[in-house]
mmCIF file of C-alpha atoms in Angstrom:
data_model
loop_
_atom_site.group_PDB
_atom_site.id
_atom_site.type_symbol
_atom_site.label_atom_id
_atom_site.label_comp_id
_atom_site.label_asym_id
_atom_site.label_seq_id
_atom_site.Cartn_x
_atom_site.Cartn_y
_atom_site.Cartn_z
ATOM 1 C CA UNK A 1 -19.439 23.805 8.987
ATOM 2 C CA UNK A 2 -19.109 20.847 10.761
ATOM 3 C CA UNK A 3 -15.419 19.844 11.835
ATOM 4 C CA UNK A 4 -14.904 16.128 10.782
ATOM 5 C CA UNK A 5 -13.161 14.024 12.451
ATOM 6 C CA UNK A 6 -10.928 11.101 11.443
ATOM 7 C CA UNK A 7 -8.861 8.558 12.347
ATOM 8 C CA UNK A 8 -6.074 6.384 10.116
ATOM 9 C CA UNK A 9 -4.417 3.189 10.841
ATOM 10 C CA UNK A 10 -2.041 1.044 9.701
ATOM 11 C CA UNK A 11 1.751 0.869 9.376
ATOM 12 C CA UNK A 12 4.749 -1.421 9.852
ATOM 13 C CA UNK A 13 6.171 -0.316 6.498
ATOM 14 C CA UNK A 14 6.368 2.699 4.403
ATOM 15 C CA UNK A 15 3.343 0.568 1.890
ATOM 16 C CA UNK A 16 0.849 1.177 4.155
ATOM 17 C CA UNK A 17 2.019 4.165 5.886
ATOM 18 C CA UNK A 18 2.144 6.787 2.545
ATOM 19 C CA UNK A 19 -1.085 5.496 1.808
ATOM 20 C CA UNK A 20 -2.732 6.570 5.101
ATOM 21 C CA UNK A 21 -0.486 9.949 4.873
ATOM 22 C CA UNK A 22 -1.372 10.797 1.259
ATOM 23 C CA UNK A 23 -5.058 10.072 2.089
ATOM 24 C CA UNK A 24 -5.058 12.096 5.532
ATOM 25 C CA UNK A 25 -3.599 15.056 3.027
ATOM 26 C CA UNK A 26 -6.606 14.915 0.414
ATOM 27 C CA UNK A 27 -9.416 14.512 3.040
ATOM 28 C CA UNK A 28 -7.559 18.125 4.492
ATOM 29 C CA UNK A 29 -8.206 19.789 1.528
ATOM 30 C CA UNK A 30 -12.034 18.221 0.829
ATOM 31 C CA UNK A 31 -12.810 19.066 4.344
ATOM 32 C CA UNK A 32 -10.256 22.040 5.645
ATOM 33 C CA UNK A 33 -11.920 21.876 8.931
ATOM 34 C CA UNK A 34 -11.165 18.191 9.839
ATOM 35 C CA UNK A 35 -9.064 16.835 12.638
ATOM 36 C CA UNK A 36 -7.333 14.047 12.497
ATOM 37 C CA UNK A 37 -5.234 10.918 14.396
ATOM 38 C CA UNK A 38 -3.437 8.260 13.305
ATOM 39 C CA UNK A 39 -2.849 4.769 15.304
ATOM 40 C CA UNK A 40 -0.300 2.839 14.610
ATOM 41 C CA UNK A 41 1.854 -0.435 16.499
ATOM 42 C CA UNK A 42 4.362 1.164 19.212
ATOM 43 C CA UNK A 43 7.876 0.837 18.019
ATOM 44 C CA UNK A 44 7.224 0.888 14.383
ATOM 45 C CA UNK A 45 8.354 3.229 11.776
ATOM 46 C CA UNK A 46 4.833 4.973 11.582
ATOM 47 C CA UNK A 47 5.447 6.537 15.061
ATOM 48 C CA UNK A 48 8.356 8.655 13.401
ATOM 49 C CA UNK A 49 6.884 9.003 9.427
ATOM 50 C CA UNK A 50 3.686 10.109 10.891
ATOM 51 C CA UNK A 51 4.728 13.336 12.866
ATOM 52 C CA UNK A 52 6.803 14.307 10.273
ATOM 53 C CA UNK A 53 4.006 14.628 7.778
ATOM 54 C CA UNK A 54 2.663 16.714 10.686
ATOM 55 C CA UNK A 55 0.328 14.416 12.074
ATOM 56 C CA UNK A 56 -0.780 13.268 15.648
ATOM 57 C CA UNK A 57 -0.258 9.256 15.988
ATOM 58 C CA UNK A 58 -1.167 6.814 19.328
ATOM 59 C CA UNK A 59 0.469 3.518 19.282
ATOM 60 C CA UNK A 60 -0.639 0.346 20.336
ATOM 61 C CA UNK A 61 0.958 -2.823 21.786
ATOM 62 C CA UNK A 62 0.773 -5.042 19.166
ATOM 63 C CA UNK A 63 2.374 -7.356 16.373
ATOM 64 C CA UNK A 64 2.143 -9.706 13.847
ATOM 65 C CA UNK A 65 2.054 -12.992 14.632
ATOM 66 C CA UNK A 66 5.553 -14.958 13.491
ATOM 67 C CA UNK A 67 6.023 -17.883 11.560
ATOM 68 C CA UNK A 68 7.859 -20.365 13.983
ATOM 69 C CA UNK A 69 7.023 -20.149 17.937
ATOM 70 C CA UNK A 70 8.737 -16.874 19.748
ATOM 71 C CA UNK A 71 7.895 -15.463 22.574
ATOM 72 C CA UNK A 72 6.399 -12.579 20.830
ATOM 73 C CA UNK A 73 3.423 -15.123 19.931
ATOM 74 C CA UNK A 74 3.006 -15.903 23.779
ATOM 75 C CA UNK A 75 2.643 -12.345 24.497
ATOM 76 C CA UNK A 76 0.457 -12.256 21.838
ATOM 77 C CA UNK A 77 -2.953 -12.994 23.261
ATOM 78 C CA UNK A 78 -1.947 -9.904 25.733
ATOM 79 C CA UNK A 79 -1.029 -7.377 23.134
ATOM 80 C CA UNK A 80 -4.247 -7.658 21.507
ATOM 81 C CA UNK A 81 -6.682 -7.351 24.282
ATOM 82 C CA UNK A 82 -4.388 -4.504 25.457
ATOM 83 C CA UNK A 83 -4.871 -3.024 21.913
ATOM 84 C CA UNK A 84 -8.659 -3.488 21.978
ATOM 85 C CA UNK A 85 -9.036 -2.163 25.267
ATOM 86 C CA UNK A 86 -6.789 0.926 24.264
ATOM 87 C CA UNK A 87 -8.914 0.869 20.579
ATOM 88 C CA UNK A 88 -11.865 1.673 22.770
ATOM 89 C CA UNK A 89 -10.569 4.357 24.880
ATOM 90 C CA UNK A 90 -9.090 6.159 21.591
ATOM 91 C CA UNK A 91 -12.509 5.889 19.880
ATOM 92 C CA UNK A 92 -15.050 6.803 22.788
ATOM 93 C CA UNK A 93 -12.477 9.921 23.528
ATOM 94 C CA UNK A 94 -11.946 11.260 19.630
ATOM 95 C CA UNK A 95 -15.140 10.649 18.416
ATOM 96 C CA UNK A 96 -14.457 9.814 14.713
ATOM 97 C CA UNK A 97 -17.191 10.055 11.915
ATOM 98 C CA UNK A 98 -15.010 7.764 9.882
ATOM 99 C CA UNK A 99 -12.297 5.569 10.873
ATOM 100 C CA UNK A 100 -9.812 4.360 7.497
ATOM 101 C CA UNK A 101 -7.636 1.237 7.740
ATOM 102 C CA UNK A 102 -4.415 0.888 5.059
ATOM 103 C CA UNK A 103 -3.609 -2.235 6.278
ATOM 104 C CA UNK A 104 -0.737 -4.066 8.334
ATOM 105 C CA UNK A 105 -1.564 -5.854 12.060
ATOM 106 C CA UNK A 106 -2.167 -2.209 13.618
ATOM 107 C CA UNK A 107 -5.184 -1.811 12.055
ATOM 108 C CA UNK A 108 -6.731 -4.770 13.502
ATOM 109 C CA UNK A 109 -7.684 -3.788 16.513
ATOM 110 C CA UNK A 110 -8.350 -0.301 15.459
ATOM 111 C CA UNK A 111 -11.342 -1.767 13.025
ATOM 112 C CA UNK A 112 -12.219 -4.419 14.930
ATOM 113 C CA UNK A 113 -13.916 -1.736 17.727
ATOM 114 C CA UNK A 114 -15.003 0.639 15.201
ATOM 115 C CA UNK A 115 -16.650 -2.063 13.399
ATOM 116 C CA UNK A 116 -18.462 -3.181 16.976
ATOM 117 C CA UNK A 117 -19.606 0.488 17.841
ATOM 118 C CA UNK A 118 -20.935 1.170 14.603
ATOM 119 C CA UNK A 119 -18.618 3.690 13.065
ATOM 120 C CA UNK A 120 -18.267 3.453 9.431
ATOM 121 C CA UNK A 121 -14.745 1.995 8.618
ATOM 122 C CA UNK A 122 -13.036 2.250 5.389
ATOM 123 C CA UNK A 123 -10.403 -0.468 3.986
ATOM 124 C CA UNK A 124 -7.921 0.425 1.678
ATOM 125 C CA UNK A 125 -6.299 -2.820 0.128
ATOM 126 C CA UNK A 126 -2.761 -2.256 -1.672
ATOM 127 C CA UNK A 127 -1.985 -5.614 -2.643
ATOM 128 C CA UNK A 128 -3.430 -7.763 -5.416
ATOM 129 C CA UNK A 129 -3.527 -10.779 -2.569
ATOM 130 C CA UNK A 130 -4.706 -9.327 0.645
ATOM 131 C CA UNK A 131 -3.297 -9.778 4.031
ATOM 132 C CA UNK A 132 -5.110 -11.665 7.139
ATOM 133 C CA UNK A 133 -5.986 -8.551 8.945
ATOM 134 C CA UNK A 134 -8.120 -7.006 5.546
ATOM 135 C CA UNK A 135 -9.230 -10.054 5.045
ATOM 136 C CA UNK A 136 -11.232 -10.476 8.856
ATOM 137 C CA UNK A 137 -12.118 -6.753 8.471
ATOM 138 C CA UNK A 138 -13.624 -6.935 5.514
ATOM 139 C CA UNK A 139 -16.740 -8.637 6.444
ATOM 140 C CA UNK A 140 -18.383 -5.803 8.392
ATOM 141 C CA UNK A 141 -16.130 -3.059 6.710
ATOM 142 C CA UNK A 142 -18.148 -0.266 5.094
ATOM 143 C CA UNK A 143 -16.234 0.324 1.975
ATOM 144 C CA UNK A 144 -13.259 -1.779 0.614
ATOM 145 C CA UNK A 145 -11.049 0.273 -1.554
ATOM 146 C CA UNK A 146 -8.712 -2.033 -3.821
ATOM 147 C CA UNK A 147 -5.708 -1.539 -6.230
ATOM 148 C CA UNK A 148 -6.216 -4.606 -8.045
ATOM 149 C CA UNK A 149 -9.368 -6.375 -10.086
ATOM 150 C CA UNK A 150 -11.106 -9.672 -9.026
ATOM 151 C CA UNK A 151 -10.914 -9.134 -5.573
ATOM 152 C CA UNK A 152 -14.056 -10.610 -5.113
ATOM 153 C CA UNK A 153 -12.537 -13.921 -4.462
ATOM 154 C CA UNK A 154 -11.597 -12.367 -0.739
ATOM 155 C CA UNK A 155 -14.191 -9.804 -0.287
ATOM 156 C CA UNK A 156 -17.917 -9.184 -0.226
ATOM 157 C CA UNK A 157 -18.232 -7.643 -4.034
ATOM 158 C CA UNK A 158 -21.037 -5.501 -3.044
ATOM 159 C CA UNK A 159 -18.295 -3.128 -1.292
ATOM 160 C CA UNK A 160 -15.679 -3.099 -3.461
ATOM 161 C CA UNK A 161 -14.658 -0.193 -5.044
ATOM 162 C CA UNK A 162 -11.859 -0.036 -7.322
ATOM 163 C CA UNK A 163 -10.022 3.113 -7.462
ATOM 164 C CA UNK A 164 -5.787 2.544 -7.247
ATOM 165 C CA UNK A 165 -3.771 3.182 -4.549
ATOM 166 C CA UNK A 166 -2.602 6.584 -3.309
ATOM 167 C CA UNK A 167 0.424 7.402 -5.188
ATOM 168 C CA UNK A 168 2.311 11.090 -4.628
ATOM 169 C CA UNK A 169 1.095 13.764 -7.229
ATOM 170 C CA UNK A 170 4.568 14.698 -8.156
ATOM 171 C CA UNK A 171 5.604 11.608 -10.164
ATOM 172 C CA UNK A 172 2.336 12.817 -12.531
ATOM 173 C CA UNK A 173 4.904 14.768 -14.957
ATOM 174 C CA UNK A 174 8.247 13.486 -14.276
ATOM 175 C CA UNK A 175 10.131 13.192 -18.199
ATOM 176 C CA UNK A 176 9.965 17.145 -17.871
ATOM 177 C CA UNK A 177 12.153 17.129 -14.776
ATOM 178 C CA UNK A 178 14.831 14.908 -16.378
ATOM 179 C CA UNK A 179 17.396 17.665 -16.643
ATOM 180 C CA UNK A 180 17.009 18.903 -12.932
ATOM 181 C CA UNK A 181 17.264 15.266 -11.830
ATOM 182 C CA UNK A 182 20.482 14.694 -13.421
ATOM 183 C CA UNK A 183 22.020 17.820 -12.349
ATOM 184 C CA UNK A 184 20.448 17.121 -8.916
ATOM 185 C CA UNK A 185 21.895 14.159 -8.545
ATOM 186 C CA UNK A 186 24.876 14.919 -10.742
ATOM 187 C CA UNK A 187 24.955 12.160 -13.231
ATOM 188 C CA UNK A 188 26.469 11.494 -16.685
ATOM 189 C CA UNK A 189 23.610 12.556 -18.925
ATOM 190 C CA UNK A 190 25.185 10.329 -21.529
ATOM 191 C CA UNK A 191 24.969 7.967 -19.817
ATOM 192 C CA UNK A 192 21.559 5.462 -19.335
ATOM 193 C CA UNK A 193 20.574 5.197 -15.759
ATOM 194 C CA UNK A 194 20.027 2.029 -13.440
ATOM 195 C CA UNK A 195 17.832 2.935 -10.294
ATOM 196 C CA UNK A 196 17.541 0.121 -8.122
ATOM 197 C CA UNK A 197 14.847 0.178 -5.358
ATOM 198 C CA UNK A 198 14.828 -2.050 -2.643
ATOM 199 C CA UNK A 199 12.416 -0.299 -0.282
ATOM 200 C CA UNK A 200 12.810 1.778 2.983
ATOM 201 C CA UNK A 201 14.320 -0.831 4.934
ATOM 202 C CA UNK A 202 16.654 -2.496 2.015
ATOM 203 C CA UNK A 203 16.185 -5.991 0.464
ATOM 204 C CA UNK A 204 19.205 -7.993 1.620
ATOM 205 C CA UNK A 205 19.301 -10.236 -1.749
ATOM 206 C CA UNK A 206 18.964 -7.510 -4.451
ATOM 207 C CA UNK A 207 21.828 -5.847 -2.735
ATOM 208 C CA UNK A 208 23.875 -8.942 -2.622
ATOM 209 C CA UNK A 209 23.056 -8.911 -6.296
ATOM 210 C CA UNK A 210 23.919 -5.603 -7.460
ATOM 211 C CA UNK A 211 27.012 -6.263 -5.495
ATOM 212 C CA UNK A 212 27.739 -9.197 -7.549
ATOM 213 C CA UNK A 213 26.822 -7.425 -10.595
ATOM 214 C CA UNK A 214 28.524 -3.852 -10.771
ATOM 215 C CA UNK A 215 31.201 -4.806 -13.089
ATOM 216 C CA UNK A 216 28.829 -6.008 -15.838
ATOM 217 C CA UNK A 217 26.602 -2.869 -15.444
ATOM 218 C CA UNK A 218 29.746 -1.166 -15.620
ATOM 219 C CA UNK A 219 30.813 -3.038 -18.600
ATOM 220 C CA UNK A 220 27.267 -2.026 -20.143
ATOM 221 C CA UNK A 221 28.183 1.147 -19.739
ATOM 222 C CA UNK A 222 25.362 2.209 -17.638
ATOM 223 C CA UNK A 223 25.291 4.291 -13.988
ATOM 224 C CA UNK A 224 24.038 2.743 -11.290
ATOM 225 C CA UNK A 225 21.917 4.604 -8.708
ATOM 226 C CA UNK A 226 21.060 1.931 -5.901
ATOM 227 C CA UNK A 227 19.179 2.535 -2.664
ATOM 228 C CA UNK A 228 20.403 -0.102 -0.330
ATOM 229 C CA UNK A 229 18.422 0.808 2.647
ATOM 230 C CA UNK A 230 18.974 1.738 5.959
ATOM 231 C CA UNK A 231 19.543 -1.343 7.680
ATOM 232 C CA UNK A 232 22.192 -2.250 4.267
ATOM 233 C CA UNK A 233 24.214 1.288 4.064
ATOM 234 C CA UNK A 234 27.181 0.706 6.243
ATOM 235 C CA UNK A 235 27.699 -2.154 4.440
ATOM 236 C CA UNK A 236 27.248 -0.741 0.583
ATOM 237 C CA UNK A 237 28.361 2.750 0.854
ATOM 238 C CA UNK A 238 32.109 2.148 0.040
ATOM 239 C CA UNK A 239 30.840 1.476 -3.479
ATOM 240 C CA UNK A 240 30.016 5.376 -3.664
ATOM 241 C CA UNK A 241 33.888 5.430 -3.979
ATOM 242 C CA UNK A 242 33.489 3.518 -8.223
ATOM 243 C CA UNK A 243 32.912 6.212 -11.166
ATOM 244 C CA UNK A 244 29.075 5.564 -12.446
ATOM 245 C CA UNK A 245 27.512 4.222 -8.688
ATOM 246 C CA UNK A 246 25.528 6.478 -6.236
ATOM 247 C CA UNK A 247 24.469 4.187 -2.985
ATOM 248 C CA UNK A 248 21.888 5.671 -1.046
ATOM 249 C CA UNK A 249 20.209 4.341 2.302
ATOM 250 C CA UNK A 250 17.061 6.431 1.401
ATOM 251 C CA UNK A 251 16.100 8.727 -1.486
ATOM 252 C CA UNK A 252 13.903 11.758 -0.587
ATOM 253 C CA UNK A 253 13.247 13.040 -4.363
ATOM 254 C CA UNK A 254 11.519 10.218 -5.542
ATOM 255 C CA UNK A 255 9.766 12.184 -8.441
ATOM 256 C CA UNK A 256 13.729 13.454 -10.014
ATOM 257 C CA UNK A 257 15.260 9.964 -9.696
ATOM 258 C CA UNK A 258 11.995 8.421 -11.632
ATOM 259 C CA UNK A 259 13.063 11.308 -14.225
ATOM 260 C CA UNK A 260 16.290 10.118 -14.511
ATOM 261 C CA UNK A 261 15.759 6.554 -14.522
ATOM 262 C CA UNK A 262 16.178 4.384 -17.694
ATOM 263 C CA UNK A 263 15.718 0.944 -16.309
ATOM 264 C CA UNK A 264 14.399 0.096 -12.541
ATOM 265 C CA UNK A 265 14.992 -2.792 -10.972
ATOM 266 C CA UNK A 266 12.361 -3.119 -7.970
ATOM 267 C CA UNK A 267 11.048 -5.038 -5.030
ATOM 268 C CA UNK A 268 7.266 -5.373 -5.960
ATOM 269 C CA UNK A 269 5.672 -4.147 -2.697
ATOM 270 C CA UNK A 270 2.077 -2.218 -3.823
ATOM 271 C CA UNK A 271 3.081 1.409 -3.725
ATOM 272 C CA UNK A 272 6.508 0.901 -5.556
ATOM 273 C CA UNK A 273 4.388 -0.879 -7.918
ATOM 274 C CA UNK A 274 1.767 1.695 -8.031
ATOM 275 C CA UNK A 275 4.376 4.754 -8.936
ATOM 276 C CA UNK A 276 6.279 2.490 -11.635
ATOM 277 C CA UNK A 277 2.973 2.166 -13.343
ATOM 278 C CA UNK A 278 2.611 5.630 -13.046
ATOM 279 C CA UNK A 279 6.586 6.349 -14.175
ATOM 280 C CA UNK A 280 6.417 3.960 -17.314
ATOM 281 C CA UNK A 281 9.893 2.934 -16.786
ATOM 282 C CA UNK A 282 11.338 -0.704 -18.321
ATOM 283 C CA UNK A 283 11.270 -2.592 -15.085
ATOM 284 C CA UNK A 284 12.049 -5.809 -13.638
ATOM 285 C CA UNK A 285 10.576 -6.652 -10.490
ATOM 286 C CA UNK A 286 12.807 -9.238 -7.876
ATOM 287 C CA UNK A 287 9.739 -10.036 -5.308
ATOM 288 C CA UNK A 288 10.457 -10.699 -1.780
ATOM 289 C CA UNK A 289 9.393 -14.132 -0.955
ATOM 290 C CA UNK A 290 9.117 -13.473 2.221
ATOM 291 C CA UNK A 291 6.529 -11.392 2.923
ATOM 292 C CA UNK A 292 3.028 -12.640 3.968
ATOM 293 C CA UNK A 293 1.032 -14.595 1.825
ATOM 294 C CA UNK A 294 3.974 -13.957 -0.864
ATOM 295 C CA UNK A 295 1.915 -11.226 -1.691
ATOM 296 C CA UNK A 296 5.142 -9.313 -3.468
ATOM 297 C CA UNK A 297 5.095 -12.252 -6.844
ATOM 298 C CA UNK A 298 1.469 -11.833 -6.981
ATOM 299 C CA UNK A 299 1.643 -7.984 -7.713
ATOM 300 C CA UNK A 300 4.518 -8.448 -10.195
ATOM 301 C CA UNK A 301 2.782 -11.332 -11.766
ATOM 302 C CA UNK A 302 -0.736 -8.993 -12.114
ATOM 303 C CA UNK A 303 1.510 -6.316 -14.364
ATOM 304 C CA UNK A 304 3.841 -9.336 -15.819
ATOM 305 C CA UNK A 305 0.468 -10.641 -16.879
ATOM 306 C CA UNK A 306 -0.454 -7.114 -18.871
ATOM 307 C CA UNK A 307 2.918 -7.319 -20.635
ATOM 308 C CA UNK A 308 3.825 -4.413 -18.255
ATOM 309 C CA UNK A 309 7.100 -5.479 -16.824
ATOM 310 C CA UNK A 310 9.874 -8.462 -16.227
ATOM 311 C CA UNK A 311 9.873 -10.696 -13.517
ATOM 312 C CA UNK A 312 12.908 -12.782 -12.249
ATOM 313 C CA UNK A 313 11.908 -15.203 -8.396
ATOM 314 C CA UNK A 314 15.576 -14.702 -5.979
ATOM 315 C CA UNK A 315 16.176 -18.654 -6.923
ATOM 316 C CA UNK A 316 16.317 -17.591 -10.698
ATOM 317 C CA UNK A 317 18.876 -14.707 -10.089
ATOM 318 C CA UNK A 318 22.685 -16.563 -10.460
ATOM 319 C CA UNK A 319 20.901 -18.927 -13.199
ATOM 320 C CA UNK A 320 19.298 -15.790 -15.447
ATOM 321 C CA UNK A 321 19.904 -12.333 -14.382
ATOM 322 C CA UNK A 322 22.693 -11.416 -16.167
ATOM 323 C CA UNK A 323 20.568 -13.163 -19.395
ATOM 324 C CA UNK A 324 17.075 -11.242 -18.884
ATOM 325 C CA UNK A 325 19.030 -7.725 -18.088
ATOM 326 C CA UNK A 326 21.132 -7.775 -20.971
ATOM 327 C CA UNK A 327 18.367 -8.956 -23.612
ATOM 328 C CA UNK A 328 16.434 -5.703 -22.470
ATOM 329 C CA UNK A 329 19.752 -3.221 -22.706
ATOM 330 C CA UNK A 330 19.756 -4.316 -26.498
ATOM 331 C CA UNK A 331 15.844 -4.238 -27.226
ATOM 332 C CA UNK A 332 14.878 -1.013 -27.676
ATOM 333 C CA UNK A 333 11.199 -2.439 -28.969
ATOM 334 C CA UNK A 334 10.943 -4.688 -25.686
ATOM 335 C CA UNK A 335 11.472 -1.507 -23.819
ATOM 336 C CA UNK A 336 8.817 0.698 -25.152
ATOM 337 C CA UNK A 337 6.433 -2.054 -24.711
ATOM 338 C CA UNK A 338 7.334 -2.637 -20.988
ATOM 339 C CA UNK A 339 6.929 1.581 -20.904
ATOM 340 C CA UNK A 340 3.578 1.718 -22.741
ATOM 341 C CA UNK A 341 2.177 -1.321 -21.140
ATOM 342 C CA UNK A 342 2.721 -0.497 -17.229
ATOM 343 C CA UNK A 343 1.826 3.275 -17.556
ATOM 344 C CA UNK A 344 -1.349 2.001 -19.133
ATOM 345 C CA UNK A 345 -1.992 0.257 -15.548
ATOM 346 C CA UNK A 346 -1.517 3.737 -13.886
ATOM 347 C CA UNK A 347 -4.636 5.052 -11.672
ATOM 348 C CA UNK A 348 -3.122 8.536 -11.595
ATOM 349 C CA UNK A 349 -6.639 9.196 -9.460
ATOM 350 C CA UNK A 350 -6.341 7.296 -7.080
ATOM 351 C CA UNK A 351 -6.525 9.465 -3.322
ATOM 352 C CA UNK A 352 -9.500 11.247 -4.920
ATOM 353 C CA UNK A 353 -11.601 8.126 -5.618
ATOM 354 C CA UNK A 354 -10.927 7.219 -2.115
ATOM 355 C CA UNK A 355 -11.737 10.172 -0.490
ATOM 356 C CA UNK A 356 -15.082 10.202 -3.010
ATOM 357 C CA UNK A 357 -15.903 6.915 -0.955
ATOM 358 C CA UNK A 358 -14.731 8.497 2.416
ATOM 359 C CA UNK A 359 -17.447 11.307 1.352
ATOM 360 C CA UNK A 360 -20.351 8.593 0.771
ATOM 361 C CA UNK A 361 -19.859 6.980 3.816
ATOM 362 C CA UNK A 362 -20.366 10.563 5.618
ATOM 363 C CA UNK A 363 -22.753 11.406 3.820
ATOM 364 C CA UNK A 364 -24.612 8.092 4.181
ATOM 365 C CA UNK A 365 -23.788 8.211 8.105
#
């Protein structure tokens, strides 16, 4: 059999780095003999996620462009011909039959060359509003893989392909681990159970928040398990010293804090959103406004839209938080109907319907 041979890019946060890790793992098992490297920006968090999962990874000089003038946008210019140039090199040396972009400014360049030499590429779009780089890539993309309907308004229809994004397969059965979690994590099982998610990094404003907040989830009578993020835990972990809160800079079970979880409170980046659809916990998403294209409100809004979840803006938090939270801790009905709704969003499926399209494009190749 023929060894296959691909190559994954994209990174700059963990939302489009498990994506091209989960993917990489699927298109190991539909094609055991395949080799594969990633490419991510130098300096990123991919260069360190990605060799973990056991995975080969080149980096490239390059960034995002920033909002006000810095003189990372004069260098600019100079990263990305260095990053095409490099592109090149990678490609003519590794020889891919497919190359798969998930996204973020490293893929640019990546795509842009693969595109040019006439290597099938494959986009896989988290977000319900796409970003700048999917957007210019999509017009001589092969396949566009999206997470979200009506995409069409950004992307040639004829290649979209809706299918979910790649979410990990252990959150598929997670009420049955509720009794591990909470002995895991050694909680109060009569007590209900806060998680709040803020995303690898932290969110700087949900933590001020939960800060602020503690003694009227306290009051409630509910524990509070609260990932604050790397670049937040010196700051937060002395709260680890109150009965009923856990702070954590990172959480590596995922799948047994879901199970334990009676209300999340959540950033709205696309894979968090993905796995609460897949969870079916009451949630209330706090978007962060400032990510590009505010891309974060738009995927809360496409679930608030289904009935699926709550959704308070950072300006609305002193004004209505403590309002909104406390009407859901009383209504049990409002609860199950956030539940039902957002699991009913789930695409459980997702990594295989990509890796279907990954097959086509072979095939077709």
């Amino acid at each position: 059999m023929k060894t296959m041979r691909f190559i994954i890019s994209g990174g700059g946060t963990g939302g489009h780095i498990y994506p091209a890790i989960a993917i990489a793992n699927a298109l190991k098992l539909r094609f055991p003999n395949s080799e594969f490297l990633f490419v991510g920006a130098k300096d990123k968090m991919e260069m360190q996620k990605v060799p973990q999962a056991g995975y080969a990874i080149q980096g490239l000089w390059i960034a995002g462009l920033q909002r006000k003038l810095t003189v990372d946008n004069l260098l600019f210019p100079f990263k990305l011909i260095s990053s095409l140039w490099k592109s090149s090199c990678i490609l003519r040396q590794f020889k891919p039959d497919v190359v798969i972009g998930t996204g973020g400014f490293a893929s640019g360049p990546l795509l842009q060359m693969a595109n040019s030499k006439g290597i099938p590429t494959l986009i896989q779009e988290q977000n319900s509003y796409p970003g700048i780089t999917n957007k210019l890539l999509s017009k001589r993309a092969s396949s566009i893989c999206v997470a979200y309907a009506n995409l069409d308004r950004f992307f040639p229809a004829s290649k979209l392909v809706l299918t979910g994004n790649p979410v990990r397969q252990d959150l598929l059965n997670v009420e049955s681990k509720r009794m591990e979690s909470i002995a895991h994590f050694k909680l109060d099982a009569s007590k209900k159970t806060l998680l709040v998610l803020g995303g690898s990094l932290g969110a700087r404003r949900v933590n001020q928040l939960i800060e602020k907040e503690l003694p009227f989830f306290l009051s409630q009578g509910i524990q509070v398990f609260w990932q604050c993020g790397k670049l937040y835990w010196e700051h937060y972990q002395k709260y680890n010293d109150q009965n009923g809160v856990q702070v954590e800079a990172f959480i590596d079970r995922m799948d047994l804090i879901y199970a334990a979880a009676d209300f999340v409170i959540s950033r709205a980046g696309a894979s968090s959103v993905s796995e609460l659809c897949l969870v079916g916990k009451p949630t209330l998403f706090i978007p962060s406004p400032n990510v590009a294209e505010d891309h974060q409100t738009k995927n809360a809004q496409a679930i608030v839209a289904q009935k699926g979840a709550l959704l308070l803006k950072e300006s609305e938090l002193d004004s209505q938080f403590e309002t909104v939270f406390a009407n859901l801790l009383a209504n049990e009905t409002l609860q199950n109907e956030l539940a039902i709704n957002i699991k009913k969003l789930a695409m459980p499926n997702a990594t295989e319907a990509i890796v279907n399209e990954i097959s086509k494009l072979i095939q077709h190749n």
